[in-house]
Coordinates of N, CA and C in Angstrom, one line a residue:
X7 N -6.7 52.4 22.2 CA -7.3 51.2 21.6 C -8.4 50.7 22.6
X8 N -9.3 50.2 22.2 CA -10.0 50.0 23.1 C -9.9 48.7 23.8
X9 N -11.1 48.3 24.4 CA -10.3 47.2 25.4 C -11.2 45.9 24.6
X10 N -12.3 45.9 23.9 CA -12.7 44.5 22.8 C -11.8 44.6 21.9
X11 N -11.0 45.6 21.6 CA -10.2 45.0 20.6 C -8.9 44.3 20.6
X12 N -8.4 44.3 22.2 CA -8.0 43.6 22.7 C -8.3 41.6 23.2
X13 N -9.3 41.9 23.6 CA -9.9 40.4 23.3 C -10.3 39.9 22.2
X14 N -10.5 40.4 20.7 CA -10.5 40.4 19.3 C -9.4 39.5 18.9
X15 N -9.3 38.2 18.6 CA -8.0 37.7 18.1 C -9.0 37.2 16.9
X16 N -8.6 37.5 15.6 CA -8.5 36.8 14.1 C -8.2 35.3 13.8
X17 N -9.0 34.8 13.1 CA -8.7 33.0 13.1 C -7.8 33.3 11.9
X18 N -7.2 32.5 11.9 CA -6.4 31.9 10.7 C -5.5 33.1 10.0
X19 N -5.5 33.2 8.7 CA -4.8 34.3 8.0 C -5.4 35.8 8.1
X20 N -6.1 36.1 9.0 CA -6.9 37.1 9.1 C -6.4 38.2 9.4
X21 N -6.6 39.8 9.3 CA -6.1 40.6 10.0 C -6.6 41.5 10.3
X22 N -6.6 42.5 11.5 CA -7.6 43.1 12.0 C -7.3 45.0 11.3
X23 N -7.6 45.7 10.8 CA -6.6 46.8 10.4 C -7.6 47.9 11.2
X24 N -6.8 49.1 11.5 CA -7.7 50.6 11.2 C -7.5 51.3 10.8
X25 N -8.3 52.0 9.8 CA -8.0 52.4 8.5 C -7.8 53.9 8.7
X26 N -6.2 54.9 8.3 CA -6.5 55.9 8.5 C -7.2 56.6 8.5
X27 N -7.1 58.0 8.7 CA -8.6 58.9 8.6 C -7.8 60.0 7.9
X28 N -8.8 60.6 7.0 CA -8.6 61.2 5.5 C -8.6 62.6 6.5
X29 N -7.9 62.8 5.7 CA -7.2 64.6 6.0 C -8.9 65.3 5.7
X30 N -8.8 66.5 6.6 CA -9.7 67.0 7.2 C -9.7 68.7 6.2
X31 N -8.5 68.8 5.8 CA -8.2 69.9 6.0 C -6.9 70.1 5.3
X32 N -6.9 71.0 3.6 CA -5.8 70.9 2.8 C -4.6 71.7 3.6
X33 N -3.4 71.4 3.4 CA -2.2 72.4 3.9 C -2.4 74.0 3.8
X34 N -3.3 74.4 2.5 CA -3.5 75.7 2.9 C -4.2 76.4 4.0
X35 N -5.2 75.8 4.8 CA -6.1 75.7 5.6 C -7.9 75.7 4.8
X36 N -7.9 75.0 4.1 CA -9.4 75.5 3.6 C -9.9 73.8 4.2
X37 N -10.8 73.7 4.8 CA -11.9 73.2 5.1 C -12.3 71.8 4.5
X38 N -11.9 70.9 4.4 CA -12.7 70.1 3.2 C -14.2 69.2 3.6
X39 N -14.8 69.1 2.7 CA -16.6 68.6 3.4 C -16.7 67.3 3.1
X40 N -17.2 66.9 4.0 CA -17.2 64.9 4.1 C -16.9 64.6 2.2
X41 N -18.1 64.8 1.5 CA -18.2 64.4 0.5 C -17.4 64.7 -0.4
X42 N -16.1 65.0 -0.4 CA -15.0 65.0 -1.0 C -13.6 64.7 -0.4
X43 N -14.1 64.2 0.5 CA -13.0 63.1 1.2 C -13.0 62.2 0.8
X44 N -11.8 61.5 0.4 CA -11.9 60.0 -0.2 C -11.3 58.9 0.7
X45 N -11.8 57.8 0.5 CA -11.6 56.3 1.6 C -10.2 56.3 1.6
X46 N -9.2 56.3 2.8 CA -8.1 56.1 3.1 C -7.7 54.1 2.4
X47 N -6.7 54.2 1.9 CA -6.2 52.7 1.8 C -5.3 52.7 2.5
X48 N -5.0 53.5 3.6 CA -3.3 52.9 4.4 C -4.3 52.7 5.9
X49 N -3.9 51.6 6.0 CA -4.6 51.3 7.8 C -3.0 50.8 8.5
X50 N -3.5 50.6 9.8 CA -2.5 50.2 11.1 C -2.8 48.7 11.4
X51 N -2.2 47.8 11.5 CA -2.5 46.4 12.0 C -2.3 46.5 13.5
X52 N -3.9 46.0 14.2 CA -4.2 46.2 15.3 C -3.8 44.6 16.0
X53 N -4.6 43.2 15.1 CA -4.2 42.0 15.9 C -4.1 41.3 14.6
X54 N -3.5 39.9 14.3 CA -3.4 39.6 13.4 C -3.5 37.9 13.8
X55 N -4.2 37.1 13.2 CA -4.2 35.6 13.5 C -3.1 34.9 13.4
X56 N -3.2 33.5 13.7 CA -1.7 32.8 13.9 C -0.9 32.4 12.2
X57 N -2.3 32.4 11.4 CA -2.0 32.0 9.7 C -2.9 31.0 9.5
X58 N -2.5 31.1 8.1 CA -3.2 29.9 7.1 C -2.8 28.2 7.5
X59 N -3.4 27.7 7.3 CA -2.9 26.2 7.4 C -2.8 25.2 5.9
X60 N -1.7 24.9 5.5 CA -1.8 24.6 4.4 C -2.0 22.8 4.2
X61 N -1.7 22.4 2.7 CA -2.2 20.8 3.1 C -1.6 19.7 3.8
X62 N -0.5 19.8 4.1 CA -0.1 19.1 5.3 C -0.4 19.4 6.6
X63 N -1.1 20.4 6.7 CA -1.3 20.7 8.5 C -0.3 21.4 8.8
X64 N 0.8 22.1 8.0 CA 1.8 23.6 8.7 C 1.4 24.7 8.5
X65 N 1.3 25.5 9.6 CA 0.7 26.8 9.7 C 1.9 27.6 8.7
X66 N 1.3 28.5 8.1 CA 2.2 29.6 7.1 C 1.6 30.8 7.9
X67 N 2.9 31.2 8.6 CA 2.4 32.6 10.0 C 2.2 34.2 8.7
X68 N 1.7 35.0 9.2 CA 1.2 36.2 8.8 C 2.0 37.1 8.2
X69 N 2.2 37.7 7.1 CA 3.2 38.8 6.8 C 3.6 39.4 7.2
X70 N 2.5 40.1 8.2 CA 2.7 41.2 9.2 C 2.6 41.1 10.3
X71 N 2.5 42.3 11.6 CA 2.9 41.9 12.8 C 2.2 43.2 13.3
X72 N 1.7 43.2 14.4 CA 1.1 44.5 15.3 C 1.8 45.6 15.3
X73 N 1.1 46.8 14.7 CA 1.6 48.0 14.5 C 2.2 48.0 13.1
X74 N 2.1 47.4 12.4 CA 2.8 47.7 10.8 C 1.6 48.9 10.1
X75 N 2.3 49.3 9.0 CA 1.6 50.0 8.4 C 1.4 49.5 7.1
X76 N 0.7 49.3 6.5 CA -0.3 48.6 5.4 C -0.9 49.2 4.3
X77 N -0.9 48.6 3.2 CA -1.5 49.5 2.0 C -2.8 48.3 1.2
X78 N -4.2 48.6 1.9 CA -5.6 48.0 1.4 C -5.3 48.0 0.1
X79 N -6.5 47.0 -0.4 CA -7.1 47.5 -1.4 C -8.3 48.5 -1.5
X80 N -9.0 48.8 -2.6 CA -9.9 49.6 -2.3 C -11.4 49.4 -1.8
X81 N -11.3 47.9 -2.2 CA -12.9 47.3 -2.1 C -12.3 45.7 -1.4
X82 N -12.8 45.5 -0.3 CA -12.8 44.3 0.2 C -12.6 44.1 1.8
X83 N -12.6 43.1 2.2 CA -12.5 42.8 3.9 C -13.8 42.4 4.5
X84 N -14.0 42.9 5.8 CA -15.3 42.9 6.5 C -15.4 44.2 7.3
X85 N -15.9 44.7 7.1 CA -16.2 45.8 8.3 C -16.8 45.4 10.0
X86 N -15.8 45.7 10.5 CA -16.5 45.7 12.0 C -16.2 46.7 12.8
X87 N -17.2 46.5 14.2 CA -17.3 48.3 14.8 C -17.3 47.4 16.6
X88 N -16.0 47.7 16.6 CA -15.7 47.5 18.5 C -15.7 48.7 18.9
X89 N -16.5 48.8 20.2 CA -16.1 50.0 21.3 C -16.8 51.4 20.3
X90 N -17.3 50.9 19.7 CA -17.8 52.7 18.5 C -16.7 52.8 17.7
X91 N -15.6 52.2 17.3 CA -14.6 52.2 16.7 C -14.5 51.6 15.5
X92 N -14.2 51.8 14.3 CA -14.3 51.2 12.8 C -12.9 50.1 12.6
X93 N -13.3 49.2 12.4 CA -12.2 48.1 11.8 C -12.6 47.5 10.5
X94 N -11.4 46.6 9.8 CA -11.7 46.6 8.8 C -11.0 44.8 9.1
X95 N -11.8 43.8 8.8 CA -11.2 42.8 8.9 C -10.6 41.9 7.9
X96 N -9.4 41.9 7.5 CA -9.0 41.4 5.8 C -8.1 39.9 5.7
X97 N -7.8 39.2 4.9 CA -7.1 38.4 5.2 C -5.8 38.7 4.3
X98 N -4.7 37.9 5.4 CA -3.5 38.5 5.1 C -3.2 38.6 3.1
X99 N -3.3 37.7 2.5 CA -3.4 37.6 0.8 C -3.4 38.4 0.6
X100 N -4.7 39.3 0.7 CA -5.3 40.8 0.0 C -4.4 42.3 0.5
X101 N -3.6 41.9 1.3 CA -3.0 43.0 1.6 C -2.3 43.5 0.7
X102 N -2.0 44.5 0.1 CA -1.3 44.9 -1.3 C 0.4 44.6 -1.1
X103 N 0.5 45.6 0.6 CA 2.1 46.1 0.4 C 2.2 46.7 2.0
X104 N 3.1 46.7 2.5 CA 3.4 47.1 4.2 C 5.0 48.3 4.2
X105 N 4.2 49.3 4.7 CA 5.5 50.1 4.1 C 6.4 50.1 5.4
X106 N 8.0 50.5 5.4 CA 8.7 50.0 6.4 C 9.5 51.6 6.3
X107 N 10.4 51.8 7.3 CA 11.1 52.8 7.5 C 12.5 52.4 6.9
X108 N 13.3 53.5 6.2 CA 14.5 52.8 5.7 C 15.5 53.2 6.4
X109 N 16.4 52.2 6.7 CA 17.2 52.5 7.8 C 18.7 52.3 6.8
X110 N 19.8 52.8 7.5 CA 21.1 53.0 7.6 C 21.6 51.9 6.3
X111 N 21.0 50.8 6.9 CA 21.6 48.9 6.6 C 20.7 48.8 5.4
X112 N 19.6 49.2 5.4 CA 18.5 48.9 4.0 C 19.2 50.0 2.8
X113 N 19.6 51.2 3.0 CA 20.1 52.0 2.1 C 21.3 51.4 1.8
X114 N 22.3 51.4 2.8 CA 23.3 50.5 2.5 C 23.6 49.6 1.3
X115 N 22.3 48.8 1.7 CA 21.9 47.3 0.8 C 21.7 47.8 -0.1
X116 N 20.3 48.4 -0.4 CA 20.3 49.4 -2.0 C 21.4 49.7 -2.6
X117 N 22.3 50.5 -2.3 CA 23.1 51.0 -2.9 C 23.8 50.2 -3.8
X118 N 24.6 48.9 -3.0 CA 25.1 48.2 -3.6 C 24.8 47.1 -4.5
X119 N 23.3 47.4 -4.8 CA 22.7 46.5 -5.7 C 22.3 47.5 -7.4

């Protein structure tokens, strides 16, 4: 990570993402050429702001947290470029969905519902 993205902190509901990078190259080994790569929607949350502030003056903190993994939309954010590096600046709302690992206790819980 580089080191501005480090000093990069997001105001408010904001969140900083980086957006995966599209497979290069199908499982059989053939080659694929830029122009049939398509825009990744799953990025990494790199820094995330403290939240929104609603009308009384209480901050409503962020969905997510450093290092989650995230599902964009297709069209939206800000684009920005630290260090030669592509970011994608979105606010927490527009985030679709944050995918989690299922563990022992979450299956567990499934089950019994």
């Amino acid at each position: 990570m580089a080191a501005a993205v480090k000093n990069f902190i997001p105001l408010f509901d904001r969140v900083l993402v980086s957006r995966a990078v599209a497979a290069t190259k199908t499982k059989g080994g053939i080659m694929l050429p830029e122009s049939s790569q398509k825009k990744m929607n799953e990025a990494v949350v790199v820094a995330c702001g403290p939240g929104a502030v609603d009308s009384d003056g209480d901050v409503i903190p962020v969905s997510v947290a450093v290092g989650d993994k995230v599902l964009l939309p297709e069209y939206g954010g800000t684009k920005l470029t630290l260090d030669d590096e592509d970011f994608l600046l979105i606010r927490d709302s527009e985030i679709l969905g944050k995918f989690v690992k299922v563990t022992q206790s979450r299956r567990h819980y499934d089950e019994e519902q």
